[in-house]
Amino acid sequence: MQNLIKLNHIYKAYTLGPLKTPVLQDISLTINTGEFVVITGPSGNGKSTLLNLLTGIDKPCEGEIIVNGSALHRLKEEELSVWRGLNVGIVFQFFQLLPSLSLLQNIQLPMDFVNKYPRKERLERAHYLLDRVGLAKQANQLPGQVSGGQQQRAAIARALANDPALLVADEPTGNLDSATAENIYTLFATLQQEGKTLVIVTHNEELAKTANRHITLHDGRVSSDQYQSPLQ
Amino acid sequence: MYLNSILWKKVSSDLLIHKYRTVLSISSIAIGLFVIGTLLGMMDLQLSYMDKAHQASQPSHISLMLRRDVDFSVAETIRNLPEVDSVDTMTQFTGQFKTSNSTPWQTGTLLFRTDYLNQKQDQMHLLAGSFPHDKAVAIERLSAQYAHLNLGDTLEINTPNGTETLTITGIIRHPFVKPPTFGGQIHVFIAPELAPTFNIPSSSFRQLLVQVKPPYSPEKAHLIASEIRQKLATLNIPVNATLLQNPEQHWGRAIFKGIHLILTVMAWASLALSSVLILNTVGALITQQTNQIGIMKSLGARRTSIAKIYLSEVFVLSIIALLIAIPLSWVGAYYSSQWLLDLFNIEISGFVYSPKTLYIMIAGGLIAPILAALQPILQGASISVRQAISSYGLGADFVSNRFDQWLELKIATRLPTIYAMALANLFRRKARLIGTQSVLIIAGVLFMVIMSLITSLKLTLNNELARSAYDIRLGFIQDQPGETINKLVNSVPNTQQIELWKRLPVELSVNAKLIQQVGSLGMQMIALPTNTLMYKPLIVEGRWFDSSDEQQDHLVLNADTAELNGIHVGDKIQTSLLQQSSRAWEVIGLYRWFAGSGYAVEPVYGPLSTLQLNTKTEFKYSFALLTAKLNSLTEEKAYLEALKAVFQEYPIALDVYTTLAKREQRQFAENQFKPMIGMLLGLAIMIAIVGAIGLSGTLAISVLQRTREIAVLRAIGAKSKTIFRLFMLEGLFHGLLAWLISVPTAYLVAAPLAKQLGLTMLGIHLDFVFSQLSVLIWLVVVLILAIFATYLPARNATKIVVRAGLEY
């Protein structure tokens, strides 16, 4: 299998006044294409920071991050925006759908940013993705008009808009009830079966069991990294 | 407002951290205050200086312009009338002169008073040098400025006995001169001993000034003026015009009454509009700091403590805005009033400001923003801790209603996503949208109304001039035989047609009571041929003359005067003409009078043949109306100068006030309207700037409030230029929406508003036409304003870093 993500000796600290607080220390990891990785650990132990580094939202103080062949630690903010649009789909805890756009338009938006698909295909693809997440009927509704679970499914559809190699999610079920959350696990599992690489930060033990690799962070270091048989 | 030092620290840091928002808030209050301070200050300074200058000149209550030179003994006779307190005299006549700067002869007014050192009424003050004596003359202040004449310069003056070279030794202020740019003449003061050189006896006068015995009242002055005219009529002295004036208030007050009312309303409106922006800014600040409010409340802060913090912020903003606006408005008021007073020949010595306006500014500047901010502050302060500290991602601040759903389904789905998002964002915060839009819409409507006013004014002038077929009107100081006029006029090349008219002072009465008139310089009958080709006024009721009116006692009256006195077509009114007993004349038509401000002699038209029938002596004419082969203003000027030269040579004295050239007159009329229109346009621009600041503020706030949203956009691949485009589009949509609303609004209100403005400010009934050009100009202006207003917020939006934005 091909390496999709490679982290070499990552060190990340935040400076607050005179204090420098390390968040991630000497993290080295390799994630292959098609893996479904969950990252767990107590709050404040660097999970979200690690996710931010993988998506180019944040930069390491030391070390290298190579994702899908790009050295993210060397890219500028503007280059990172373009890179993200093409290579990574992000699913946020609070869905973060644009409230004034319909679900359909929310999905078209990344395609319009990146121009990977011809203009004529974008609408059709947005409909296809919404259909995939079971929201075909809600296409023209505003986010505020649908449930939290539906919003999160739309957010996943948006993350898939440009068919990225990597899908990352930060607490994607943190705001959902258990039945809705289960739907989301199933969706992630299906995406993995289709060859997508998923990296998900979660506190949800059930979700963690659906992945084939489980990384635990403690005090900013990898305390365990285990492959597991995912629950179907 | 007591706040402890920590809370003051919060107030100051809130203001300092968001410098851009602070600057926008201060600018919007400061502009509103500046407009108020400048306009109210200008009006106060203008009126008080006008009145002071007027009172200082010891104004006559009644001023009678006589048609010929009259001996001083007549003045003595008038002084002996029971209610007359004192009389004074002067003589003004037309002359030709050359300055060292100009080669052709120019026409001007020559003036002398019997004793310059002992002027009783309408005093002319010496500003520099000495009063005229021997061959030393003085020049009027405005004339000196206009013709670039100084003490020591010489003037060549044409006299019936040859050319006289005179030296300017004094500069004098004349209280009643029209500025030369408005068609006023150059005024030269000569010594009385020089009068015989112009065949005028030095012991005579042409203008009689009268003060009535105290107490003064306009009714009393009106009555005595009528008595004096009758007395003069018995002495065979015709009066050209009678001017009545209030000794306390400057005659120019009437001209500014309307415009001052409108400017006052607009000044307060601009403060109200800038307060709308404060409402927007404070509303946004509260929304942005909702979380902080929740935390403060959870720490024990009460509603009043929270409200105090934000009211203190508004208070600080208001104080800073006042400190900026006060000195600027002092300068604005000083220079604008100086400019306006200069038109009335009044000088302000040294820098002055209006204390009354300062108090108004302080009160308005502190009260209006606090009032505007009160509602969002109280609402924010009342929010519960749970509401305040909860956060649910991007949609938390967006409650979609039916309109948003309609917009999304019907419009946005047809647009590319960036356009759809910019459009939806435009309507996202409706209260703020209304605030921002209202300022831009009002500015747009005002702009289009003013442009329509200008276009309508031009149309009205064109229509009025189209009703006049003549190119030149010659007015004579004394009526002249038709044969002589014809001979002289036809000796000037290019003359085509000539028509002769006569004027006579007239008094109209209904039920033995003199009628009230619109024209403040009295009434006169203009007798013209019933088949006149030279002029036909705009008839609003009844008809104009035709052959059936020959030798009939028929008249055509000013429609406003008719309305004022309840006179209708078909009514008979007692008409008293010079040396004739009063007779009942029938009103056959009412005409629309075109006279800016009403500061003019009001015409009553009658058939020339009726007057000729009743005249026992040789019939003479007061006006010659001429058409000529003329293609430009230059040709017109040359032709008029040639006519003036021929009449001067003969010699027949032309009346400077009634001799006019049509094209030149149009230019003067436009010049007269320019200051007021300029002021209105300036106001519209100010309001537009307030609108642009508001728009900039709204978008800056949007960027702040949508920081997380921008971060999400960047996280899903949006480039800087996409974010920049998104906000620029939103700004342009704002401009476009304001334009779309202001065009039909302006179209609806322009006609009544422009007509009312024309009537109130300029004293004329406008022929209305909507300025279509203004629609296009405003589109360009509002889009340019939107681009300027949006640029900075849009650029700031591109600087938002994803991680920081997501944590916002």
PDB file of C-alpha atoms in Angstrom, chain B residues 20-34 274 277-278 317 321 324 689-690 693:
ATOM      1  CA  TYR B  20     -11.209  50.207  11.948  1.00  0.00           C
ATOM      2  CA  ARG B  21     -14.666  49.876  13.489  1.00  0.00           C
ATOM      3  CA  THR B  22     -13.881  52.693  15.942  1.00  0.00           C
ATOM      4  CA  VAL B  23     -12.722  54.964  13.133  1.00  0.00           C
ATOM      5  CA  LEU B  24     -15.854  54.201  11.107  1.00  0.00           C
ATOM      6  CA  SER B  25     -18.146  54.922  14.060  1.00  0.00           C
ATOM      7  CA  ILE B  26     -16.387  58.175  14.860  1.00  0.00           C
ATOM      8  CA  SER B  27     -16.424  59.227  11.196  1.00  0.00           C
ATOM      9  CA  SER B  28     -20.128  58.567  10.802  1.00  0.00           C
ATOM     10  CA  ILE B  29     -21.064  60.590  13.908  1.00  0.00           C
ATOM     11  CA  ALA B  30     -18.534  63.288  13.019  1.00  0.00           C
ATOM     12  CA  ILE B  31     -19.925  63.701   9.492  1.00  0.00           C
ATOM     13  CA  GLY B  32     -23.479  64.068  10.802  1.00  0.00           C
ATOM     14  CA  LEU B  33     -22.294  66.619  13.360  1.00  0.00           C
ATOM     15  CA  PHE B  34     -20.167  68.419  10.802  1.00  0.00           C
ATOM     16  CA  SER B 274     -25.367  58.793  10.910  1.00  0.00           C
ATOM     17  CA  LEU B 277     -24.978  53.669  11.506  1.00  0.00           C
ATOM     18  CA  ILE B 278     -24.259  53.837  15.230  1.00  0.00           C
ATOM     19  CA  LEU B 317     -17.003  57.732  20.420  1.00  0.00           C
ATOM     20  CA  ALA B 321     -16.517  62.762  17.033  1.00  0.00           C
ATOM     21  CA  ILE B 324     -13.275  66.412  15.370  1.00  0.00           C
ATOM     22  CA  ILE B 689     -20.353  59.537   2.092  1.00  0.00           C
ATOM     23  CA  VAL B 690     -22.200  58.749   5.321  1.00  0.00           C
ATOM     24  CA  ILE B 693     -19.049  54.774   5.647  1.00  0.00           C
TER      25      ILE B 693
END
